[in-house]
Short mmCIF file of C-alpha atoms in Angstrom, two decimals:
data_model
loop_
_atom_site.label_atom_id
_atom_site.label_comp_id
_atom_site.label_asym_id
_atom_site.label_seq_id
_atom_site.Cartn_x
_atom_site.Cartn_y
_atom_site.Cartn_z
CA MET A 12 -14.37 6.12 26.48
CA VAL A 13 -11.69 3.74 27.76
CA PHE A 14 -10.93 0.25 26.51
CA ASP A 15 -9.00 -2.56 28.17
CA LEU A 16 -7.32 -4.70 25.51
CA ARG A 17 -5.36 -7.71 26.68
CA PHE A 18 -2.42 -9.08 24.73
CA ASP A 19 -1.68 -12.74 25.42
CA ARG A 20 1.65 -12.62 23.58
CA PRO A 21 3.66 -9.41 23.19
CA ALA A 22 5.61 -9.24 19.95
CA PRO A 23 9.18 -10.62 20.05
CA GLY A 24 11.52 -8.02 21.53
CA SER A 25 8.65 -5.93 22.86
CA ASN A 26 9.28 -3.91 26.02
CA LEU A 27 5.59 -3.25 26.65
CA GLU A 28 5.45 -5.51 29.69
CA GLY A 29 8.36 -3.73 31.32
CA ARG A 30 6.85 -0.31 30.71
CA PHE A 31 3.24 -1.06 31.61
CA ARG A 32 3.52 -3.84 34.23
CA GLY A 33 2.20 -6.46 31.85
CA ALA A 34 0.74 -6.49 28.37
CA GLY A 35 -2.77 -6.32 29.80
CA ASN A 36 -2.14 -2.91 31.39
CA ILE A 37 -1.34 -0.86 28.28
CA PRO A 38 -3.45 2.32 28.51
CA ILE A 39 -5.78 2.68 25.55
CA ALA A 40 -8.26 5.52 25.28
CA LEU A 41 -10.45 7.22 22.69
CA ASP A 42 -11.52 10.77 23.40
CA ALA A 43 -14.04 13.14 21.81
CA PRO A 44 -15.09 15.42 20.13
CA PHE A 45 -16.81 12.99 17.79
CA GLY A 46 -18.00 13.93 14.34
CA GLU A 47 -18.07 12.86 10.73
CA THR A 48 -14.61 14.33 10.19
CA GLY A 49 -13.25 14.22 13.75
CA PRO A 50 -11.01 15.23 15.26
CA MET A 51 -10.53 12.41 17.73
CA LEU A 52 -7.74 11.65 20.17
CA PHE A 53 -6.53 8.07 20.43
CA ARG A 54 -4.01 6.91 23.00
CA PHE A 55 -2.21 3.60 22.77
CA GLY A 56 0.50 3.19 25.38
CA ASP A 57 3.00 6.02 24.92
CA MET A 58 1.44 7.14 21.63
CA LEU A 59 -1.15 9.90 21.31
CA SER A 60 -2.71 10.25 17.85
CA LEU A 61 -4.98 12.80 16.23
CA LEU A 62 -7.54 11.06 14.01
CA PHE A 63 -9.84 12.57 11.40
CA ASP A 64 -11.89 9.37 11.33
CA TRP A 65 -11.48 5.67 12.05
CA THR A 66 -9.07 5.19 9.13
CA THR A 67 -7.05 8.42 8.97
CA VAL A 68 -4.27 9.23 11.43
CA GLN A 69 -3.45 12.92 11.03
CA SER A 70 -0.49 13.08 13.40
CA GLY A 71 1.05 11.36 16.40
CA MET A 72 3.07 12.22 19.48
CA ARG A 73 5.18 10.24 21.93
CA ILE A 74 3.72 11.21 25.31
CA SER A 75 7.01 10.68 27.13
CA ASP A 76 8.85 12.87 24.58
CA PRO A 77 6.40 15.39 23.02
CA ASP A 78 9.08 17.07 20.87
CA HIS A 79 10.17 13.85 19.16
CA LEU A 80 9.29 13.72 15.45
CA LEU A 81 7.66 10.32 15.06
CA PHE A 82 7.14 10.29 11.30
CA ASP A 83 9.83 10.39 8.66
CA TYR A 84 8.03 12.92 6.48
CA THR A 85 8.10 15.48 9.31
CA ARG A 86 11.83 14.94 9.80
CA MET A 87 12.31 15.30 6.05
CA MET A 88 10.32 18.54 6.01
CA MET A 89 12.67 19.92 8.65
CA GLY A 90 15.34 19.36 6.00
CA PHE A 91 14.60 22.90 4.81
CA ARG A 92 17.47 23.80 7.14
CA LEU A 93 19.86 22.19 4.67
CA PHE A 94 19.05 25.11 2.36
CA ARG A 95 17.94 27.85 4.78
CA PRO A 96 19.59 27.00 8.13
CA ALA A 97 18.50 30.12 10.03
CA PRO A 98 15.24 31.56 8.68
CA ARG A 99 13.84 34.67 10.33
CA LYS A 100 10.18 34.08 9.50
CA ILE A 101 8.24 30.83 8.97
CA GLU A 102 4.59 30.39 8.01
CA MET A 103 2.77 27.04 8.14
CA ILE A 104 -0.55 26.04 6.65
CA GLY A 105 -1.99 23.27 8.84
CA LEU A 106 -1.43 22.65 12.55
CA GLY A 107 -2.60 19.10 13.22
CA GLY A 108 -0.77 17.74 16.25
CA GLY A 109 1.83 20.49 15.95
CA SER A 110 4.88 18.30 15.35
CA LEU A 111 6.52 20.66 12.86
CA ALA A 112 5.45 23.77 14.74
CA LYS A 113 7.09 22.47 17.93
CA ALA A 114 10.25 21.42 16.11
CA CYS A 115 10.66 24.85 14.52
CA TYR A 116 9.92 26.58 17.80
CA ARG A 117 12.52 24.52 19.63
CA CYS A 118 15.28 24.49 17.00
CA LEU A 119 14.97 28.11 15.82
CA PRO A 120 14.65 30.34 18.90
CA GLN A 121 15.25 33.52 16.87
CA CYS A 122 12.55 32.74 14.30
CA ASP A 123 9.04 34.23 14.10
CA ILE A 124 6.49 31.45 13.46
CA THR A 125 2.86 31.74 12.34
CA VAL A 126 0.67 28.64 12.00
CA VAL A 127 -2.65 28.83 10.13
CA GLU A 128 -5.29 26.19 10.94
CA ILE A 129 -8.84 26.22 9.57
CA ASP A 130 -10.44 23.92 12.16
CA PRO A 131 -11.00 25.44 15.64
CA ALA A 132 -11.55 21.93 17.05
CA VAL A 133 -7.97 21.04 16.09
CA ILE A 134 -6.63 24.22 17.69
CA ALA A 135 -8.60 23.40 20.85
CA LEU A 136 -6.43 20.29 21.28
CA ARG A 137 -3.13 22.19 21.27
CA GLU A 138 -2.47 21.71 24.99
CA GLN A 139 -2.93 17.94 24.64
CA PHE A 140 -0.07 17.96 22.12
CA HIS A 141 2.14 20.34 24.15
CA ILE A 142 2.01 23.04 21.48
CA PRO A 143 3.46 26.27 22.92
CA PRO A 144 1.06 29.07 23.84
CA ASP A 145 0.98 32.16 21.65
CA ASN A 146 3.72 34.65 22.43
CA ASP A 147 5.73 37.36 20.72
CA ARG A 148 7.34 34.92 18.25
CA PHE A 149 4.80 32.11 17.95
CA ARG A 150 1.10 32.19 17.15
CA VAL A 151 -1.67 29.92 15.87
CA ILE A 152 -4.32 31.64 13.74
CA CYS A 153 -7.73 30.15 12.95
CA ALA A 154 -8.19 30.98 9.27
CA ASP A 155 -8.50 29.47 5.82
CA GLY A 156 -5.01 28.81 4.45
CA LEU A 157 -5.88 30.00 0.96
CA ASP A 158 -7.37 33.26 2.23
CA TYR A 159 -4.32 33.82 4.42
CA ILE A 160 -1.88 33.29 1.55
CA LEU A 161 -3.82 35.70 -0.65
CA SER A 162 -4.52 38.50 1.80
CA ALA A 163 -2.31 38.51 4.90
CA PRO A 164 0.74 40.80 4.86
CA GLY A 165 4.19 39.34 5.10
CA ALA A 166 6.94 37.62 3.15
CA PRO A 167 8.22 34.51 4.95
CA ASP A 168 11.58 32.89 4.39
CA ILE A 169 9.94 29.46 4.66
CA LEU A 170 6.36 28.50 3.78
CA ILE A 171 5.36 25.04 4.98
CA LEU A 172 2.27 23.36 3.50
CA ASP A 173 0.86 20.52 5.58
CA GLY A 174 -2.88 21.14 5.43
CA PHE A 175 -5.13 18.10 5.10
CA ASP A 176 -8.67 17.11 5.97
CA SER A 177 -10.37 13.72 6.23
CA ARG A 178 -10.50 13.47 2.42
CA GLY A 179 -6.83 14.28 1.90
CA LEU A 180 -5.31 17.37 0.35
CA PRO A 181 -8.08 19.96 -0.20
CA PRO A 182 -8.53 21.01 -3.85
CA ALA A 183 -8.07 24.67 -2.92
CA LEU A 184 -4.59 23.88 -1.61
CA SER A 185 -3.51 21.81 -4.60
CA GLU A 186 -4.34 23.93 -7.67
CA ARG A 187 -1.72 25.57 -9.87
CA SER A 188 -3.14 28.99 -8.94
CA PHE A 189 -2.53 28.26 -5.25
CA TYR A 190 1.10 27.36 -5.84
CA ASP A 191 1.46 30.53 -7.93
CA SER A 192 0.19 32.48 -4.91
CA CYS A 193 2.71 30.71 -2.67
CA ARG A 194 5.52 31.65 -5.05
CA ASN A 195 4.41 35.28 -5.07
CA ARG A 196 4.17 35.38 -1.29
CA LEU A 197 7.65 33.94 -0.83
CA GLY A 198 9.46 36.16 -3.27
CA ARG A 199 12.72 35.26 -4.95
CA ASN A 200 14.67 33.92 -1.99
CA GLY A 201 11.86 32.14 -0.11
CA LEU A 202 11.53 28.36 0.12
CA LEU A 203 8.34 26.30 -0.16
CA VAL A 204 8.16 23.01 1.78
CA ALA A 205 5.11 20.94 0.79
CA ASN A 206 3.95 17.61 2.16
CA LEU A 207 2.13 15.59 -0.49
CA CYS A 208 0.08 12.72 0.90
CA ASP A 209 -2.57 11.44 -1.45
CA ASN A 210 -3.09 8.55 -3.82
CA ALA A 211 -0.08 7.69 -5.93
CA MET A 212 -1.88 8.82 -9.09
CA ALA A 213 -1.95 12.41 -7.78
CA PHE A 214 1.73 12.75 -6.97
CA ALA A 215 2.90 13.41 -10.53
CA THR A 216 0.20 16.02 -11.14
CA LEU A 217 0.94 17.89 -7.92
CA GLU A 218 4.67 17.79 -8.51
CA ARG A 219 4.19 19.21 -12.03
CA ARG A 220 1.99 22.01 -10.71
CA ILE A 221 4.54 23.02 -8.09
CA GLY A 222 7.31 22.75 -10.66
CA ALA A 223 5.42 24.98 -13.10
CA SER A 224 4.87 27.62 -10.43
CA PHE A 225 8.52 27.55 -9.33
CA GLU A 226 10.26 27.35 -12.73
CA ASN A 227 10.99 23.64 -12.11
CA ARG A 228 13.38 24.59 -9.31
CA THR A 229 12.26 21.75 -7.05
CA ILE A 230 13.52 18.77 -5.12
CA VAL A 231 11.16 15.85 -4.45
CA VAL A 232 12.08 13.42 -1.67
CA PRO A 233 9.88 10.37 -0.93
CA ALA A 234 9.26 9.53 2.71
CA GLU A 235 10.78 6.28 3.90
CA ASN A 236 7.42 4.51 4.07
CA GLY A 237 6.43 5.71 0.58
CA GLY A 238 3.13 7.27 1.67
CA ASN A 239 4.30 10.87 1.52
CA ARG A 240 6.52 13.02 -0.65
CA VAL A 241 8.20 16.20 0.46
CA VAL A 242 8.74 18.91 -2.14
CA PHE A 243 11.19 21.78 -1.69
CA ALA A 244 10.80 24.63 -4.18
CA SER A 245 12.21 28.11 -4.75
CA ILE A 246 12.67 30.47 -7.69
CA ASP A 247 16.06 31.45 -6.29
CA ARG A 248 18.51 30.97 -9.17
CA GLY A 249 20.78 29.05 -6.80
CA PHE A 250 18.11 26.43 -6.17
CA PRO A 251 18.30 23.52 -6.29
CA PRO A 252 21.92 23.49 -5.16
CA ALA A 253 24.64 21.34 -6.68
CA ARG A 254 24.77 17.90 -5.12
CA GLN A 255 28.28 18.35 -3.75
CA THR A 256 27.22 21.46 -1.81
CA VAL A 257 24.44 19.78 0.21
CA ARG A 258 25.77 19.29 3.73
CA GLY A 259 24.05 18.14 6.90
CA HIS A 260 26.34 19.67 9.50
CA LEU A 261 23.68 21.29 11.66
CA PRO A 262 22.91 21.19 15.40
CA ASP A 263 19.81 19.64 17.00
CA THR A 264 20.56 16.14 15.79
CA ASP A 265 18.31 14.87 18.58
CA VAL A 266 15.40 16.26 16.51
CA VAL A 267 16.64 15.45 13.00
CA ASP A 268 19.63 13.59 11.65
CA TYR A 269 20.51 16.21 9.06
CA ASP A 270 23.42 14.19 7.68
CA ALA A 271 21.01 11.39 6.78
CA LYS A 272 18.55 13.85 5.25
CA ALA A 273 21.35 15.46 3.22
CA ARG A 274 22.22 12.06 1.73
CA ARG A 275 18.60 11.54 0.70
CA VAL A 276 18.43 15.00 -0.86
CA VAL A 277 21.58 14.22 -2.85
CA ARG A 278 19.99 11.00 -4.12
CA ALA A 279 16.85 12.93 -5.08
CA LEU A 280 18.94 15.45 -7.00
CA ALA A 281 20.70 12.62 -8.80
CA ARG A 282 17.37 11.10 -9.84
CA ALA A 283 16.06 14.46 -10.99
CA SER A 284 19.11 15.02 -13.20
CA LEU A 285 18.06 11.99 -15.24
CA LYS A 286 14.56 13.33 -15.92
CA VAL A 287 13.27 15.90 -18.39
CA PRO A 288 10.82 18.34 -16.74
CA ARG A 289 7.22 18.20 -17.98
CA THR A 290 5.08 21.30 -18.28
CA GLU A 291 1.79 21.66 -16.42
CA HIS A 292 -0.98 23.06 -18.60
#
């Protein structure tokens, strides 16, 4: 299904006319499969989005630069490299448009990466989002994230949680028992990286649950637009690090500005030092 939307007046400073030979020629397309919970592909100009429904954008990609991380929360999640710059093994729960999977694959060529996605229809769109094919160090598995955490062998250095459906964060992936299982899977030196995107009332509860599972060794960094929060957690006795030790001097600044992320982590640590941890019952 293709739509032709005409824009009489491009926004001030817009370069749409230069890129698409006039504001009336911006390519806009909606693609199937259709369903109550999607997924759907929506293209607007240089932007390709994965939608769960008409109101929920799951992820987005710049068509002219598929490896670019469009959203701040994904760039912040890559901030795990401030604490574990060269992990050997990464596991992810949730594929979506593959932004994080592609970033890890590109920036960490020596790392083994496993992505777990429950929806085969999402996996079927991987070529549209330029997600690498399976090979000896990268694979996408169709499985339930909870089942995988509980039963699959392995002890990753980094465990990334970014699994959502059309209703938000599934209950099975947000209970205290689930975060306990993540802690056990990671071991003492592993690092959890969790994207929290729900209503503001849920943030505090989820943060307390993760904190309880990880002995309150957490860092919580809000995304720039305020709609997401990224939580880093580890039971490593050296975590979280002292503020003065957080440095952003890492390569691949075309993917993430690690210096900027380090400054935000330092601010988050400063805020946390003023709070008294609460216990999750």
